[in-house]
Short mmCIF file of C-alpha atoms in Angstrom, two decimals:
data_model
loop_
_atom_site.label_atom_id
_atom_site.label_comp_id
_atom_site.label_asym_id
_atom_site.label_seq_id
_atom_site.Cartn_x
_atom_site.Cartn_y
_atom_site.Cartn_z
CA MET Y 15 32.19 -13.64 -12.85
CA LEU Y 16 31.38 -16.42 -10.16
CA ILE Y 17 33.50 -14.86 -7.51
CA LYS Y 18 30.08 -14.34 -5.61
CA LEU Y 19 30.04 -18.20 -5.11
CA LEU Y 20 33.01 -17.62 -2.47
CA SER Y 21 33.32 -16.53 1.12
CA ASP Y 22 35.14 -13.65 1.78
CA THR Y 23 38.45 -15.63 2.73
CA ASP Y 24 38.20 -17.68 -0.29
CA LYS Y 25 37.71 -14.27 -2.33
CA LYS Y 26 41.03 -12.87 -0.82
CA PHE Y 27 42.96 -16.21 -1.21
CA LEU Y 28 41.67 -15.98 -5.16
CA VAL Y 29 42.99 -12.40 -5.53
CA LYS Y 30 46.29 -13.57 -4.22
CA VAL Y 31 46.67 -16.27 -6.56
CA ALA Y 32 45.20 -14.20 -9.36
CA LYS Y 33 47.97 -11.53 -8.70
CA LEU Y 34 50.79 -14.24 -8.76
CA LEU Y 35 49.31 -15.82 -12.04
CA ALA Y 36 49.10 -12.23 -13.64
CA LEU Y 37 52.24 -11.56 -12.85
CA SER Y 38 54.49 -14.63 -13.29
CA ASP Y 39 55.22 -14.16 -16.85
CA LYS Y 40 55.48 -10.34 -17.03
CA PRO Y 41 58.91 -8.85 -18.17
CA LEU Y 42 61.44 -8.26 -15.40
CA LEU Y 43 63.16 -4.90 -14.96
CA TRP Y 44 66.23 -4.07 -13.40
CA ASP Y 45 66.50 -0.65 -11.94
CA GLY Y 46 63.59 0.18 -14.16
CA LYS Y 47 65.23 -1.46 -17.48
CA THR Y 48 64.59 -4.58 -19.46
CA ALA Y 49 67.51 -6.77 -19.89
CA ASP Y 50 68.16 -5.46 -23.22
CA GLU Y 51 68.70 -2.22 -21.80
CA LEU Y 52 71.13 -2.99 -19.08
CA THR Y 53 74.21 -1.09 -18.64
CA SER Y 54 77.26 -1.61 -16.24
CA GLY Y 55 75.56 1.29 -14.15
CA THR Y 56 72.42 -0.48 -13.70
CA ASP Y 57 71.67 -1.57 -10.20
CA LEU Y 58 70.94 -5.30 -10.67
CA THR Y 59 69.50 -5.60 -6.95
CA ALA Y 60 66.46 -3.34 -7.97
CA LEU Y 61 64.54 -6.10 -9.41
CA SER Y 62 60.87 -5.46 -10.11
CA ILE Y 63 58.07 -6.85 -12.52
CA GLN Y 64 56.65 -4.86 -15.32
CA GLU Y 65 53.18 -4.57 -14.47
CA GLY Y 66 50.47 -4.54 -17.35
CA GLU Y 67 47.18 -2.16 -17.27
CA GLN Y 68 45.11 -5.03 -18.20
CA GLU Y 69 46.13 -7.28 -15.29
CA ARG Y 70 45.94 -4.18 -12.78
CA GLU Y 71 42.41 -3.42 -14.08
CA LEU Y 72 41.47 -7.33 -13.85
CA ILE Y 73 42.74 -7.33 -10.11
CA ALA Y 74 41.03 -4.28 -9.47
CA ASP Y 75 37.73 -5.87 -10.71
CA MET Y 76 38.15 -8.78 -8.81
CA GLU Y 77 39.08 -6.97 -5.56
CA GLY Y 78 36.01 -4.69 -6.24
CA ALA Y 79 38.54 -1.73 -5.99
CA THR Y 80 37.02 1.50 -5.24
CA PRO Y 81 38.81 4.99 -5.92
CA GLU Y 82 40.29 5.03 -2.33
CA HIS Y 83 41.97 1.60 -3.21
CA ARG Y 84 43.97 3.35 -6.05
CA ASN Y 85 46.89 5.60 -5.91
CA LEU Y 86 47.22 9.01 -6.71
CA PHE Y 87 47.02 8.73 -10.24
CA GLY Y 88 43.99 6.45 -10.25
CA ILE Y 89 46.02 3.16 -10.62
CA VAL Y 90 45.70 -0.10 -8.75
CA THR Y 91 49.00 -1.48 -8.21
CA PHE Y 92 50.43 -4.82 -7.29
CA SER Y 93 52.79 -3.40 -4.48
CA ASP Y 94 51.87 -5.89 -1.95
CA GLU Y 95 53.17 -9.07 -0.41
CA ILE Y 96 52.58 -11.48 -3.62
CA CYS Y 97 54.71 -9.17 -5.86
CA ASP Y 98 57.27 -8.57 -3.20
CA ARG Y 99 57.51 -12.15 -2.35
CA LEU Y 100 57.97 -13.47 -6.21
CA VAL Y 101 60.81 -10.77 -6.51
CA GLU Y 102 62.40 -12.31 -3.50
CA VAL Y 103 62.26 -15.54 -4.79
CA LEU Y 104 63.50 -14.30 -8.20
CA LYS Y 105 66.34 -12.48 -6.76
CA THR Y 106 67.75 -16.13 -5.52
CA PHE Y 107 68.49 -17.23 -9.19
CA PRO Y 108 71.48 -16.31 -10.93
CA ILE Y 109 71.21 -13.27 -13.26
CA THR Y 110 71.78 -15.13 -16.32
CA LYS Y 111 68.99 -17.68 -15.64
CA VAL Y 112 66.26 -15.40 -13.89
CA GLU Y 113 64.37 -14.70 -17.16
CA LYS Y 114 64.10 -18.21 -18.33
CA PRO Y 115 60.74 -19.84 -18.32
CA GLU Y 116 61.87 -22.70 -16.08
CA SER Y 117 63.28 -20.32 -13.34
CA ARG Y 118 60.04 -18.25 -13.78
CA VAL Y 119 58.12 -21.42 -13.07
CA GLN Y 120 60.10 -22.42 -10.46
CA ALA Y 121 60.06 -19.03 -8.57
CA ALA Y 122 56.16 -18.83 -8.88
CA THR Y 123 55.59 -22.13 -7.90
CA THR Y 124 57.42 -21.51 -4.91
CA VAL Y 125 55.21 -18.64 -4.19
CA LEU Y 126 51.95 -20.62 -5.05
CA LYS Y 127 53.04 -23.40 -2.73
CA GLU Y 128 53.37 -20.86 -0.01
CA LEU Y 129 49.78 -19.57 -0.74
CA LEU Y 130 48.38 -23.36 -0.87
CA LYS Y 131 49.73 -24.74 2.29
CA ASP Y 132 47.42 -25.41 4.71
CA LYS Y 133 44.48 -24.21 2.52
CA LYS Y 134 41.20 -25.48 3.25
CA PHE Y 135 37.83 -24.36 1.70
CA GLU Y 136 34.52 -23.81 3.43
CA LEU Y 137 32.75 -25.50 0.37
CA PRO Y 138 33.65 -28.25 -2.15
CA THR Y 139 32.84 -26.08 -4.99
CA ALA Y 140 35.25 -23.22 -4.03
CA PRO Y 141 38.58 -24.99 -5.49
CA LYS Y 142 36.51 -25.36 -9.00
CA VAL Y 143 35.39 -21.81 -8.97
CA ILE Y 144 38.79 -20.59 -8.36
CA LEU Y 145 40.10 -22.79 -11.17
CA PHE Y 146 37.71 -21.03 -13.34
CA GLU Y 147 38.53 -17.49 -12.48
CA LEU Y 148 42.27 -18.28 -12.87
CA LEU Y 149 41.87 -19.88 -16.26
CA LEU Y 150 39.89 -16.51 -17.07
CA VAL Y 151 42.98 -14.67 -15.74
CA ALA Y 152 45.33 -16.60 -17.66
CA LEU Y 153 43.21 -16.16 -20.82
CA ARG Y 154 43.15 -12.33 -20.71
CA ASP Y 155 45.56 -11.88 -23.40
CA GLY Y 156 43.98 -14.83 -25.65
CA HIS Y 157 46.30 -17.55 -24.62
CA ILE Y 158 48.01 -19.19 -21.69
CA SER Y 159 51.53 -18.97 -21.27
CA SER Y 160 53.82 -21.89 -20.16
CA ILE Y 161 54.29 -20.07 -16.94
CA GLU Y 162 50.70 -19.69 -16.27
CA TRP Y 163 49.96 -23.61 -17.57
CA ALA Y 164 52.50 -24.75 -14.79
CA LEU Y 165 50.99 -22.71 -12.22
CA LEU Y 166 47.30 -23.85 -13.02
CA LYS Y 167 48.48 -27.28 -13.26
CA GLU Y 168 50.04 -27.11 -9.62
CA TYR Y 169 46.82 -25.75 -8.36
CA GLN Y 170 44.99 -28.48 -10.13
CA ARG Y 171 47.53 -31.23 -8.46
CA HIS Y 172 47.34 -29.41 -4.96
CA PHE Y 173 43.46 -29.61 -4.74
CA GLN Y 174 43.20 -33.23 -6.46
CA LEU Y 175 40.99 -31.99 -9.34
CA GLU Y 176 40.25 -34.68 -11.93
CA ASP Y 177 41.75 -33.72 -15.42
CA PHE Y 178 38.30 -34.00 -17.08
CA ILE Y 179 37.13 -31.11 -14.66
CA PHE Y 180 40.16 -28.99 -15.72
CA ASP Y 181 39.48 -29.83 -19.18
CA ASP Y 182 35.87 -28.93 -18.85
CA LEU Y 183 36.58 -25.41 -17.00
CA LEU Y 184 39.30 -24.62 -19.74
CA GLU Y 185 36.75 -25.26 -22.57
CA ARG Y 186 34.28 -22.71 -20.86
CA ALA Y 187 36.73 -20.26 -19.91
CA GLU Y 188 38.09 -20.25 -23.44
CA THR Y 189 34.43 -20.20 -24.90
CA LEU Y 190 33.42 -17.33 -22.68
CA ASN Y 191 36.87 -15.51 -23.44
CA LYS Y 192 35.84 -15.60 -27.33
CA GLU Y 193 32.37 -14.56 -26.75
CA VAL Y 194 33.45 -11.54 -24.56
CA SER Y 195 36.02 -10.75 -27.06
CA LYS Y 196 33.71 -10.78 -30.06
CA THR Y 197 30.97 -8.69 -27.87
CA ILE Y 198 33.56 -6.09 -27.35
CA SER Y 199 34.55 -5.99 -30.93
CA ILE Y 200 30.67 -5.76 -31.94
CA ILE Y 201 30.56 -2.70 -29.51
CA LEU Y 202 33.65 -0.84 -30.66
CA GLU Y 203 32.72 -1.06 -34.14
#
């Protein structure tokens, strides 16, 4: 929504952090199977994250993806360094702990800190614009998960954004999200 206020470099940064946020709480798959479907023949080293269509579309919109950015089936995929790095960090956890929220938070925070390292913005408003956009990404399904919340708070801490700014932007994002949902409901009636 406010992405136009960002420089091209800051837009790319936003997309990377948004991808991380969108993937951080998604179900894990081992060899294409959920934890409940694991068998003794499952390749436990083939860890991946189950991407959702909603997240793909959201990131595609943020990237301004054109048909050239899609695969043969017209689907924008997260197969990039963010997803690969998150899976790599998740693989360092014991299999019994990898799906626990605290492990997911720790893995996603590790990747976020790598993205935030030495990040400087051209404009002082950029961290706030990015935070607002990230809040909208987190609210895409109507609520912010504990994993997403931890990442948003880490972002806030890193850029030293005051609590009242975070709270105000959260309130605006929630209001906008509700209004968009109402509008879509009216249109689909």
